[in-house]
PDB file of C-alpha atoms in Angstrom:
ATOM      1  CA  UNK A  12     174.989 118.104  99.641  1.00  0.00           C
ATOM      2  CA  UNK A  13     176.124 118.972 102.885  1.00  0.00           C
ATOM      3  CA  UNK A  14     172.688 119.776 104.151  1.00  0.00           C
ATOM      4  CA  UNK A  15     172.685 123.544 106.052  1.00  0.00           C
ATOM      5  CA  UNK A  16     171.356 124.939 109.437  1.00  0.00           C
ATOM      6  CA  UNK A  17     167.947 125.206 107.969  1.00  0.00           C
ATOM      7  CA  UNK A  18     167.590 121.253 107.700  1.00  0.00           C
ATOM      8  CA  UNK A  19     167.811 121.854 111.546  1.00  0.00           C
ATOM      9  CA  UNK A  20     165.574 124.877 111.785  1.00  0.00           C
ATOM     10  CA  UNK A  21     161.987 124.291 113.491  1.00  0.00           C
ATOM     11  CA  UNK A  22     159.312 123.373 111.310  1.00  0.00           C
ATOM     12  CA  UNK A  23     157.704 126.220 111.898  1.00  0.00           C
ATOM     13  CA  UNK A  24     160.526 128.500 110.968  1.00  0.00           C
ATOM     14  CA  UNK A  25     160.798 126.452 108.138  1.00  0.00           C
ATOM     15  CA  UNK A  26     157.669 127.117 106.942  1.00  0.00           C
ATOM     16  CA  UNK A  27     157.446 130.665 107.291  1.00  0.00           C
ATOM     17  CA  UNK A  28     160.925 130.836 105.658  1.00  0.00           C
ATOM     18  CA  UNK A  29     158.744 128.289 102.550  1.00  0.00           C
ATOM     19  CA  UNK A  30     156.172 131.168 102.982  1.00  0.00           C
ATOM     20  CA  UNK A  31     158.789 133.698 102.461  1.00  0.00           C
ATOM     21  CA  UNK A  32     160.399 132.799  99.326  1.00  0.00           C
ATOM     22  CA  UNK A  33     157.091 131.357  97.502  1.00  0.00           C
ATOM     23  CA  UNK A  34     156.186 135.132  98.454  1.00  0.00           C
ATOM     24  CA  UNK A  35     159.659 137.067  96.990  1.00  0.00           C
ATOM     25  CA  UNK A  36     159.602 134.736  94.000  1.00  0.00           C
ATOM     26  CA  UNK A  37     155.443 134.629  93.011  1.00  0.00           C
ATOM     27  CA  UNK A  38     155.296 138.944  93.957  1.00  0.00           C
ATOM     28  CA  UNK A  39     159.171 139.572  91.177  1.00  0.00           C
ATOM     29  CA  UNK A  40     157.455 136.536  88.368  1.00  0.00           C
ATOM     30  CA  UNK A  41     154.421 138.957  88.670  1.00  0.00           C
ATOM     31  CA  UNK A  42     155.359 142.101  87.838  1.00  0.00           C
ATOM     32  CA  UNK A  43     157.611 139.973  85.514  1.00  0.00           C
ATOM     33  CA  UNK A  44     155.290 137.986  83.377  1.00  0.00           C
ATOM     34  CA  UNK A  45     152.105 141.362  83.334  1.00  0.00           C
ATOM     35  CA  UNK A  46     155.499 143.694  82.340  1.00  0.00           C
ATOM     36  CA  UNK A  47     156.594 141.231  79.295  1.00  0.00           C
ATOM     37  CA  UNK A  48     152.874 140.969  77.911  1.00  0.00           C
ATOM     38  CA  UNK A  49     152.257 144.294  78.098  1.00  0.00           C
ATOM     39  CA  UNK A  50     155.171 144.814  76.332  1.00  0.00           C
ATOM     40  CA  UNK A  51     154.731 142.243  74.084  1.00  0.00           C
ATOM     41  CA  UNK A  52     150.292 142.580  72.929  1.00  0.00           C
ATOM     42  CA  UNK A  53     150.202 146.104  74.225  1.00  0.00           C
ATOM     43  CA  UNK A  54     149.009 147.317  78.343  1.00  0.00           C
ATOM     44  CA  UNK A  55     145.558 147.287  76.589  1.00  0.00           C
ATOM     45  CA  UNK A  56     145.665 143.633  76.719  1.00  0.00           C
ATOM     46  CA  UNK A  57     146.417 143.531  80.256  1.00  0.00           C
ATOM     47  CA  UNK A  58     143.465 145.743  80.956  1.00  0.00           C
ATOM     48  CA  UNK A  59     140.507 143.427  78.961  1.00  0.00           C
ATOM     49  CA  UNK A  60     142.284 140.240  80.857  1.00  0.00           C
ATOM     50  CA  UNK A  61     141.711 142.154  84.269  1.00  0.00           C
ATOM     51  CA  UNK A  62     137.810 142.993  82.891  1.00  0.00           C
ATOM     52  CA  UNK A  63     138.308 139.388  81.412  1.00  0.00           C
ATOM     53  CA  UNK A  64     137.371 140.720  78.571  1.00  0.00           C
ATOM     54  CA  UNK A  65     138.833 137.227  75.961  1.00  0.00           C
ATOM     55  CA  UNK A  66     137.734 139.228  72.615  1.00  0.00           C
ATOM     56  CA  UNK A  67     140.501 139.368  71.997  1.00  0.00           C
ATOM     57  CA  UNK A  68     142.479 137.224  69.781  1.00  0.00           C
ATOM     58  CA  UNK A  69     146.254 137.236  71.279  1.00  0.00           C
ATOM     59  CA  UNK A  70     144.520 137.116  75.265  1.00  0.00           C
ATOM     60  CA  UNK A  71     144.643 133.338  75.149  1.00  0.00           C
ATOM     61  CA  UNK A  72     148.492 134.134  74.119  1.00  0.00           C
ATOM     62  CA  UNK A  73     149.347 136.259  77.178  1.00  0.00           C
ATOM     63  CA  UNK A  74     147.295 134.374  78.862  1.00  0.00           C
ATOM     64  CA  UNK A  75     149.289 131.540  78.763  1.00  0.00           C
ATOM     65  CA  UNK A  76     152.473 133.660  79.847  1.00  0.00           C
ATOM     66  CA  UNK A  77     151.265 134.694  82.237  1.00  0.00           C
ATOM     67  CA  UNK A  78     150.515 131.097  83.630  1.00  0.00           C
ATOM     68  CA  UNK A  79     153.463 129.861  83.457  1.00  0.00           C
ATOM     69  CA  UNK A  80     155.087 133.360  84.385  1.00  0.00           C
ATOM     70  CA  UNK A  81     153.210 134.159  88.029  1.00  0.00           C
ATOM     71  CA  UNK A  82     151.994 130.846  89.338  1.00  0.00           C
ATOM     72  CA  UNK A  83     153.593 128.086  87.305  1.00  0.00           C
ATOM     73  CA  UNK A  84     157.479 128.854  87.658  1.00  0.00           C
ATOM     74  CA  UNK A  85     156.964 130.830  90.882  1.00  0.00           C
ATOM     75  CA  UNK A  86     155.212 127.099  92.428  1.00  0.00           C
ATOM     76  CA  UNK A  87     157.575 124.913  90.853  1.00  0.00           C
ATOM     77  CA  UNK A  88     160.928 127.263  91.777  1.00  0.00           C
ATOM     78  CA  UNK A  89     160.139 127.655  95.560  1.00  0.00           C
ATOM     79  CA  UNK A  90     159.858 123.320  97.071  1.00  0.00           C
ATOM     80  CA  UNK A  91     163.683 123.349  94.217  1.00  0.00           C
ATOM     81  CA  UNK A  92     165.621 126.485  95.855  1.00  0.00           C
ATOM     82  CA  UNK A  93     164.423 125.826  99.496  1.00  0.00           C
ATOM     83  CA  UNK A  94     164.796 121.895  98.953  1.00  0.00           C
ATOM     84  CA  UNK A  95     168.814 122.561  96.339  1.00  0.00           C
ATOM     85  CA  UNK A  96     170.205 125.508  98.364  1.00  0.00           C
ATOM     86  CA  UNK A  97     168.767 126.535 101.562  1.00  0.00           C
ATOM     87  CA  UNK A  98     167.978 123.044 103.237  1.00  0.00           C
ATOM     88  CA  UNK A  99     170.473 121.387 100.918  1.00  0.00           C
ATOM     89  CA  UNK A 100     168.312 118.303 101.616  1.00  0.00           C
ATOM     90  CA  UNK A 101     166.283 117.663  98.529  1.00  0.00           C
ATOM     91  CA  UNK A 102     165.872 114.416  98.657  1.00  0.00           C
ATOM     92  CA  UNK A 103     163.539 115.301 101.785  1.00  0.00           C
ATOM     93  CA  UNK A 104     162.743 117.376 100.641  1.00  0.00           C
ATOM     94  CA  UNK A 105     161.232 117.001  97.218  1.00  0.00           C
ATOM     95  CA  UNK A 106     161.804 113.710  96.771  1.00  0.00           C
ATOM     96  CA  UNK A 107     162.842 113.108  93.056  1.00  0.00           C
ATOM     97  CA  UNK A 108     163.941 109.564  93.703  1.00  0.00           C
ATOM     98  CA  UNK A 109     163.095 106.813  91.068  1.00  0.00           C
ATOM     99  CA  UNK A 110     163.518 104.688  93.315  1.00  0.00           C
ATOM    100  CA  UNK A 111     160.370 102.978  93.632  1.00  0.00           C
ATOM    101  CA  UNK A 112     158.818  99.657  92.113  1.00  0.00           C
ATOM    102  CA  UNK A 113     157.485 101.423  88.374  1.00  0.00           C
ATOM    103  CA  UNK A 114     153.826  99.065  89.214  1.00  0.00           C
ATOM    104  CA  UNK A 115     152.242 101.754  91.654  1.00  0.00           C
ATOM    105  CA  UNK A 116     151.949 104.067  88.438  1.00  0.00           C
ATOM    106  CA  UNK A 117     149.636 101.118  87.961  1.00  0.00           C
ATOM    107  CA  UNK A 118     147.881 101.370  91.061  1.00  0.00           C
ATOM    108  CA  UNK A 119     147.987 105.094  91.611  1.00  0.00           C
ATOM    109  CA  UNK A 120     146.142 104.818  87.764  1.00  0.00           C
ATOM    110  CA  UNK A 121     143.665 102.623  88.401  1.00  0.00           C
ATOM    111  CA  UNK A 122     143.114 104.916  91.486  1.00  0.00           C
ATOM    112  CA  UNK A 123     142.487 107.837  88.876  1.00  0.00           C
ATOM    113  CA  UNK A 124     140.252 106.035  87.340  1.00  0.00           C
ATOM    114  CA  UNK A 125     137.898 104.966  89.627  1.00  0.00           C
ATOM    115  CA  UNK A 126     137.560 108.254  91.760  1.00  0.00           C
ATOM    116  CA  UNK A 127     135.441 110.506  89.823  1.00  0.00           C
ATOM    117  CA  UNK A 128     132.355 108.478  91.547  1.00  0.00           C
ATOM    118  CA  UNK A 129     133.535 110.019  95.724  1.00  0.00           C
ATOM    119  CA  UNK A 130     134.878 113.647  92.962  1.00  0.00           C
ATOM    120  CA  UNK A 131     131.288 113.949  91.672  1.00  0.00           C
ATOM    121  CA  UNK A 132     129.732 112.988  95.746  1.00  0.00           C
ATOM    122  CA  UNK A 133     131.798 115.758  97.308  1.00  0.00           C
ATOM    123  CA  UNK A 134     131.442 118.088  94.478  1.00  0.00           C
ATOM    124  CA  UNK A 135     127.509 117.617  94.842  1.00  0.00           C
ATOM    125  CA  UNK A 136     127.731 118.582  99.365  1.00  0.00           C
ATOM    126  CA  UNK A 137     130.747 121.061  98.382  1.00  0.00           C
ATOM    127  CA  UNK A 138     128.163 122.978  96.045  1.00  0.00           C
ATOM    128  CA  UNK A 139     125.304 122.185  98.829  1.00  0.00           C
ATOM    129  CA  UNK A 140     127.253 123.725 101.851  1.00  0.00           C
ATOM    130  CA  UNK A 141     126.191 127.948 102.288  1.00  0.00           C
ATOM    131  CA  UNK A 142     128.367 130.597 105.315  1.00  0.00           C
ATOM    132  CA  UNK A 143     126.319 131.876 107.620  1.00  0.00           C
ATOM    133  CA  UNK A 144     124.318 135.168 107.077  1.00  0.00           C
ATOM    134  CA  UNK A 145     126.298 137.309 109.042  1.00  0.00           C
ATOM    135  CA  UNK A 146     129.091 135.851 105.807  1.00  0.00           C
ATOM    136  CA  UNK A 147     127.202 136.845 102.759  1.00  0.00           C
ATOM    137  CA  UNK A 148     129.839 139.248 102.496  1.00  0.00           C
ATOM    138  CA  UNK A 149     133.005 136.330 102.264  1.00  0.00           C
ATOM    139  CA  UNK A 150     130.155 134.624 100.122  1.00  0.00           C
ATOM    140  CA  UNK A 151     129.571 136.894  97.501  1.00  0.00           C
ATOM    141  CA  UNK A 152     133.452 137.996  97.581  1.00  0.00           C
ATOM    142  CA  UNK A 153     133.878 133.559  97.152  1.00  0.00           C
ATOM    143  CA  UNK A 154     131.296 132.910  94.541  1.00  0.00           C
ATOM    144  CA  UNK A 155     132.136 135.746  91.939  1.00  0.00           C
ATOM    145  CA  UNK A 156     136.315 134.499  92.474  1.00  0.00           C
ATOM    146  CA  UNK A 157     135.022 131.353  91.518  1.00  0.00           C
ATOM    147  CA  UNK A 158     132.437 132.599  88.826  1.00  0.00           C
ATOM    148  CA  UNK A 159     136.171 134.474  87.281  1.00  0.00           C
ATOM    149  CA  UNK A 160     138.657 131.589  87.199  1.00  0.00           C
ATOM    150  CA  UNK A 161     135.358 129.536  85.531  1.00  0.00           C
ATOM    151  CA  UNK A 162     136.730 132.196  82.978  1.00  0.00           C
ATOM    152  CA  UNK A 163     139.761 131.463  83.186  1.00  0.00           C
ATOM    153  CA  UNK A 164     139.811 128.716  82.614  1.00  0.00           C
ATOM    154  CA  UNK A 165     137.139 128.497  80.209  1.00  0.00           C
ATOM    155  CA  UNK A 166     138.975 130.121  78.300  1.00  0.00           C
ATOM    156  CA  UNK A 167     142.717 127.984  78.160  1.00  0.00           C
ATOM    157  CA  UNK A 168     140.556 125.802  77.576  1.00  0.00           C
ATOM    158  CA  UNK A 169     138.533 126.600  74.676  1.00  0.00           C
ATOM    159  CA  UNK A 170     140.254 123.726  71.664  1.00  0.00           C
ATOM    160  CA  UNK A 171     140.058 125.041  67.716  1.00  0.00           C
ATOM    161  CA  UNK A 172     142.325 122.401  66.325  1.00  0.00           C
ATOM    162  CA  UNK A 173     144.711 118.829  68.206  1.00  0.00           C
ATOM    163  CA  UNK A 174     147.785 121.967  68.929  1.00  0.00           C
ATOM    164  CA  UNK A 175     145.334 123.039  70.904  1.00  0.00           C
ATOM    165  CA  UNK A 176     144.914 120.499  73.426  1.00  0.00           C
ATOM    166  CA  UNK A 177     148.257 118.520  73.334  1.00  0.00           C
ATOM    167  CA  UNK A 178     149.228 122.544  75.331  1.00  0.00           C
ATOM    168  CA  UNK A 179     146.855 122.348  77.767  1.00  0.00           C
ATOM    169  CA  UNK A 180     148.298 119.035  78.020  1.00  0.00           C
ATOM    170  CA  UNK A 181     151.401 120.955  78.878  1.00  0.00           C
ATOM    171  CA  UNK A 182     151.097 123.270  80.236  1.00  0.00           C
ATOM    172  CA  UNK A 183     147.336 122.296  82.511  1.00  0.00           C
ATOM    173  CA  UNK A 184     148.356 118.639  82.632  1.00  0.00           C
ATOM    174  CA  UNK A 185     151.697 118.522  82.524  1.00  0.00           C
ATOM    175  CA  UNK A 186     153.848 121.912  83.819  1.00  0.00           C
ATOM    176  CA  UNK A 187     151.349 121.860  86.430  1.00  0.00           C
ATOM    177  CA  UNK A 188     151.530 118.829  88.253  1.00  0.00           C
ATOM    178  CA  UNK A 189     154.889 118.538  88.657  1.00  0.00           C
ATOM    179  CA  UNK A 190     155.186 121.794  90.310  1.00  0.00           C
ATOM    180  CA  UNK A 191     152.030 121.730  92.140  1.00  0.00           C
ATOM    181  CA  UNK A 192     153.782 117.491  93.313  1.00  0.00           C
ATOM    182  CA  UNK A 193     157.487 119.693  94.154  1.00  0.00           C
ATOM    183  CA  UNK A 194     155.961 122.918  96.637  1.00  0.00           C
ATOM    184  CA  UNK A 195     152.671 120.340  98.251  1.00  0.00           C
ATOM    185  CA  UNK A 196     153.940 117.571  98.699  1.00  0.00           C
ATOM    186  CA  UNK A 197     157.185 117.463  98.811  1.00  0.00           C
ATOM    187  CA  UNK A 198     157.814 120.120 100.402  1.00  0.00           C
ATOM    188  CA  UNK A 199     154.815 121.934 102.247  1.00  0.00           C
ATOM    189  CA  UNK A 200     153.826 118.023 103.042  1.00  0.00           C
ATOM    190  CA  UNK A 201     158.025 117.783 104.620  1.00  0.00           C
ATOM    191  CA  UNK A 202     157.768 120.463 106.383  1.00  0.00           C
ATOM    192  CA  UNK A 203     154.257 119.699 108.327  1.00  0.00           C
ATOM    193  CA  UNK A 204     154.805 116.102 109.112  1.00  0.00           C
ATOM    194  CA  UNK A 205     157.618 117.401 110.682  1.00  0.00           C
ATOM    195  CA  UNK A 206     155.925 120.193 112.657  1.00  0.00           C
ATOM    196  CA  UNK A 207     152.719 117.998 113.708  1.00  0.00           C
ATOM    197  CA  UNK A 208     154.439 114.438 114.292  1.00  0.00           C
ATOM    198  CA  UNK A 209     152.177 112.929 112.366  1.00  0.00           C
ATOM    199  CA  UNK A 210     152.094 111.938 108.252  1.00  0.00           C
ATOM    200  CA  UNK A 211     148.554 111.765 107.841  1.00  0.00           C
ATOM    201  CA  UNK A 212     147.810 115.258 110.180  1.00  0.00           C
ATOM    202  CA  UNK A 213     150.706 115.927 107.258  1.00  0.00           C
ATOM    203  CA  UNK A 214     148.810 114.976 104.332  1.00  0.00           C
ATOM    204  CA  UNK A 215     145.586 116.064 105.269  1.00  0.00           C
ATOM    205  CA  UNK A 216     146.416 119.638 105.702  1.00  0.00           C
ATOM    206  CA  UNK A 217     148.344 119.759 103.640  1.00  0.00           C
ATOM    207  CA  UNK A 218     145.136 118.444 100.876  1.00  0.00           C
ATOM    208  CA  UNK A 219     143.699 121.328 103.096  1.00  0.00           C
ATOM    209  CA  UNK A 220     146.268 123.700 101.310  1.00  0.00           C
ATOM    210  CA  UNK A 221     147.166 122.503  98.601  1.00  0.00           C
ATOM    211  CA  UNK A 222     142.671 122.947  98.607  1.00  0.00           C
ATOM    212  CA  UNK A 223     142.310 127.043  99.749  1.00  0.00           C
ATOM    213  CA  UNK A 224     145.157 127.166  96.989  1.00  0.00           C
ATOM    214  CA  UNK A 225     142.784 127.112  94.300  1.00  0.00           C
ATOM    215  CA  UNK A 226     140.369 130.479  94.701  1.00  0.00           C
ATOM    216  CA  UNK A 227     137.951 128.197  94.734  1.00  0.00           C
ATOM    217  CA  UNK A 228     135.911 127.478  97.836  1.00  0.00           C
ATOM    218  CA  UNK A 229     133.369 124.819  95.445  1.00  0.00           C
ATOM    219  CA  UNK A 230     135.633 122.467  94.715  1.00  0.00           C
ATOM    220  CA  UNK A 231     137.132 122.549  98.315  1.00  0.00           C
ATOM    221  CA  UNK A 232     136.161 118.801  99.353  1.00  0.00           C
ATOM    222  CA  UNK A 233     136.918 117.031  95.908  1.00  0.00           C
ATOM    223  CA  UNK A 234     140.307 119.257  95.530  1.00  0.00           C
ATOM    224  CA  UNK A 235     140.992 118.318  99.244  1.00  0.00           C
ATOM    225  CA  UNK A 236     140.188 114.601  98.496  1.00  0.00           C
ATOM    226  CA  UNK A 237     142.601 114.832  94.942  1.00  0.00           C
ATOM    227  CA  UNK A 238     145.409 116.135  97.357  1.00  0.00           C
ATOM    228  CA  UNK A 239     144.924 114.130  99.894  1.00  0.00           C
ATOM    229  CA  UNK A 240     145.498 110.805  97.430  1.00  0.00           C
ATOM    230  CA  UNK A 241     148.521 112.816  96.465  1.00  0.00           C
ATOM    231  CA  UNK A 242     150.275 112.714  99.869  1.00  0.00           C
ATOM    232  CA  UNK A 243     149.468 109.183 100.420  1.00  0.00           C
ATOM    233  CA  UNK A 244     150.867 108.953  97.196  1.00  0.00           C
ATOM    234  CA  UNK A 245     154.223 110.329  97.973  1.00  0.00           C
ATOM    235  CA  UNK A 246     154.247 108.915 101.893  1.00  0.00           C
ATOM    236  CA  UNK A 247     154.626 105.869 100.972  1.00  0.00           C
ATOM    237  CA  UNK A 248     156.038 105.746  98.174  1.00  0.00           C
ATOM    238  CA  UNK A 249     159.558 107.708  98.585  1.00  0.00           C
ATOM    239  CA  UNK A 250     159.400 109.336  96.211  1.00  0.00           C
ATOM    240  CA  UNK A 251     157.308 112.546  94.237  1.00  0.00           C
ATOM    241  CA  UNK A 252     156.457 111.597  90.986  1.00  0.00           C
ATOM    242  CA  UNK A 253     153.878 108.582  91.560  1.00  0.00           C
ATOM    243  CA  UNK A 254     151.664 112.039  92.519  1.00  0.00           C
ATOM    244  CA  UNK A 255     152.848 113.902  89.508  1.00  0.00           C
ATOM    245  CA  UNK A 256     151.641 111.418  87.442  1.00  0.00           C
ATOM    246  CA  UNK A 257     148.148 110.488  89.715  1.00  0.00           C
ATOM    247  CA  UNK A 258     148.176 114.617  89.193  1.00  0.00           C
ATOM    248  CA  UNK A 259     148.681 114.275  85.747  1.00  0.00           C
ATOM    249  CA  UNK A 260     146.243 111.713  84.622  1.00  0.00           C
ATOM    250  CA  UNK A 261     143.679 113.961  86.550  1.00  0.00           C
ATOM    251  CA  UNK A 262     143.869 116.532  84.991  1.00  0.00           C
ATOM    252  CA  UNK A 263     144.690 116.197  81.699  1.00  0.00           C
ATOM    253  CA  UNK A 264     141.643 113.261  81.727  1.00  0.00           C
ATOM    254  CA  UNK A 265     139.876 116.797  82.317  1.00  0.00           C
ATOM    255  CA  UNK A 266     141.540 118.011  79.323  1.00  0.00           C
ATOM    256  CA  UNK A 267     140.943 115.760  76.452  1.00  0.00           C
ATOM    257  CA  UNK A 268     137.678 115.036  77.596  1.00  0.00           C
ATOM    258  CA  UNK A 269     136.934 118.922  77.346  1.00  0.00           C
ATOM    259  CA  UNK A 270     138.161 118.772  74.288  1.00  0.00           C
ATOM    260  CA  UNK A 271     136.513 115.144  72.360  1.00  0.00           C
ATOM    261  CA  UNK A 272     133.553 117.285  73.593  1.00  0.00           C
ATOM    262  CA  UNK A 273     134.030 120.510  71.977  1.00  0.00           C
ATOM    263  CA  UNK A 274     134.217 118.308  68.929  1.00  0.00           C
ATOM    264  CA  UNK A 275     131.332 116.090  69.612  1.00  0.00           C
ATOM    265  CA  UNK A 276     132.913 113.394  69.546  1.00  0.00           C
ATOM    266  CA  UNK A 277     131.567 112.356  73.149  1.00  0.00           C
ATOM    267  CA  UNK A 278     128.329 113.378  74.213  1.00  0.00           C
ATOM    268  CA  UNK A 279     129.022 113.361  78.465  1.00  0.00           C
ATOM    269  CA  UNK A 280     129.677 116.690  79.385  1.00  0.00           C
ATOM    270  CA  UNK A 281     132.885 117.144  81.840  1.00  0.00           C
ATOM    271  CA  UNK A 282     131.389 119.252  83.440  1.00  0.00           C
ATOM    272  CA  UNK A 283     128.127 116.992  84.856  1.00  0.00           C
ATOM    273  CA  UNK A 284     127.514 116.508  88.095  1.00  0.00           C
ATOM    274  CA  UNK A 285     124.548 114.433  87.661  1.00  0.00           C
ATOM    275  CA  UNK A 286     126.715 111.027  86.278  1.00  0.00           C
ATOM    276  CA  UNK A 287     126.117 108.600  89.825  1.00  0.00           C
ATOM    277  CA  UNK A 288     124.965 107.169  91.362  1.00  0.00           C
ATOM    278  CA  UNK A 289     124.628 107.160  95.540  1.00  0.00           C
ATOM    279  CA  UNK A 290     125.934 103.157  95.370  1.00  0.00           C
ATOM    280  CA  UNK A 291     128.583 103.736  92.713  1.00  0.00           C
ATOM    281  CA  UNK A 292     129.552 106.543  95.544  1.00  0.00           C
ATOM    282  CA  UNK A 293     130.401 103.543  98.623  1.00  0.00           C
ATOM    283  CA  UNK A 294     131.915 101.354  95.168  1.00  0.00           C
ATOM    284  CA  UNK A 295     134.514 103.624  94.592  1.00  0.00           C
ATOM    285  CA  UNK A 296     134.811 104.342  98.636  1.00  0.00           C
ATOM    286  CA  UNK A 297     135.202 101.141  98.813  1.00  0.00           C
ATOM    287  CA  UNK A 298     137.695 100.713  95.856  1.00  0.00           C
ATOM    288  CA  UNK A 299     140.093 102.956  96.551  1.00  0.00           C
ATOM    289  CA  UNK A 300     140.688 102.385 100.457  1.00  0.00           C
ATOM    290  CA  UNK A 301     141.455  98.855  98.896  1.00  0.00           C
ATOM    291  CA  UNK A 302     143.859  99.830  96.214  1.00  0.00           C
ATOM    292  CA  UNK A 303     145.691 102.712  98.852  1.00  0.00           C
ATOM    293  CA  UNK A 304     146.262  99.514 100.131  1.00  0.00           C
ATOM    294  CA  UNK A 305     147.141  97.567  97.633  1.00  0.00           C
ATOM    295  CA  UNK A 306     150.012 100.754  96.906  1.00  0.00           C
ATOM    296  CA  UNK A 307     150.605 100.998 100.241  1.00  0.00           C
ATOM    297  CA  UNK A 308     152.034  96.947 100.507  1.00  0.00           C
ATOM    298  CA  UNK A 309     153.605  97.746  97.343  1.00  0.00           C
ATOM    299  CA  UNK A 310     155.904 100.027  98.204  1.00  0.00           C
ATOM    300  CA  UNK A 311     156.825  98.963 101.255  1.00  0.00           C
ATOM    301  CA  UNK A 312     157.583  95.476 100.730  1.00  0.00           C
ATOM    302  CA  UNK A 313     159.311  93.807 102.981  1.00  0.00           C
ATOM    303  CA  UNK A 314     160.518  97.215 104.867  1.00  0.00           C
ATOM    304  CA  UNK A 315     160.417  98.082 108.104  1.00  0.00           C
ATOM    305  CA  UNK A 316     157.839 100.610 108.123  1.00  0.00           C
ATOM    306  CA  UNK A 317     159.201 103.684 107.907  1.00  0.00           C
ATOM    307  CA  UNK A 318     159.439 105.281 111.070  1.00  0.00           C
ATOM    308  CA  UNK A 319     158.975 109.227 111.431  1.00  0.00           C
ATOM    309  CA  UNK A 320     159.754 111.534 114.754  1.00  0.00           C
ATOM    310  CA  UNK A 321     158.946 108.184 116.457  1.00  0.00           C
ATOM    311  CA  UNK A 322     155.082 107.196 114.559  1.00  0.00           C
ATOM    312  CA  UNK A 323     155.375 104.665 112.077  1.00  0.00           C
ATOM    313  CA  UNK A 324     153.723 105.580 108.513  1.00  0.00           C
ATOM    314  CA  UNK A 325     150.644 103.235 108.568  1.00  0.00           C
TER     315      UNK A 325
END
């Protein structure tokens, strides 16, 4: 595929173009989603959902439509359009290749497995953060936004049957993982790498954008860590799929654990934040670092370490 002139454009202009494309698609599909739900279920249901009233049994299928049309599709379509039709360099801006050691899936699995204590620690730290008094208005807005997001998530994750669990595994586990990784680790991380000329800076900046995008301030730090882990999965392997796998494992585990808890098959509440002790937090950090080193060595093998704009990807 011949690269376009946009691929030679400065990274700052690429970032601006990427944002413009996303905002255009996001706006169009939000309008489309609202109209679709209104025509199917009635516009009164749109008002109920806006007021977080999910008493109508049709509100849940409506939420699925809204989630897919207004959020998942725009997030997925933006990097696809940008990579395939704008810069015409999908290998660089989406990284869909499967040419990497498949044992990386195994290493990524263990990274996600041992990350739970560290994620809990960061979540607890995050909960203690308080903004200055002069930002009380902002803090109040953030708490209200987080509560709204929590109530929507609770409504979607209310699973009465195994089929409900499978649907959420597809939507929240797989589709969300693919869309968000294509956008953040595919498109944005590549642009940030060109902009900063430092792969580590690109990974952490993209992780911060990824976390902020979810509009959940009190979950910012644990999501920042996850975003960074996914970023290193992509940077070392050269493929988006290990990050998609890790993202799916994280989201899918939450879905399955919630379903099992609701059905009283397990006693541990998936939302509990006091499961681990300090030594488990430290152990989690150490093992993650070791596994990332292993991941890097396996991914790069005996090949020369890739160079990005003059800097080793180390």
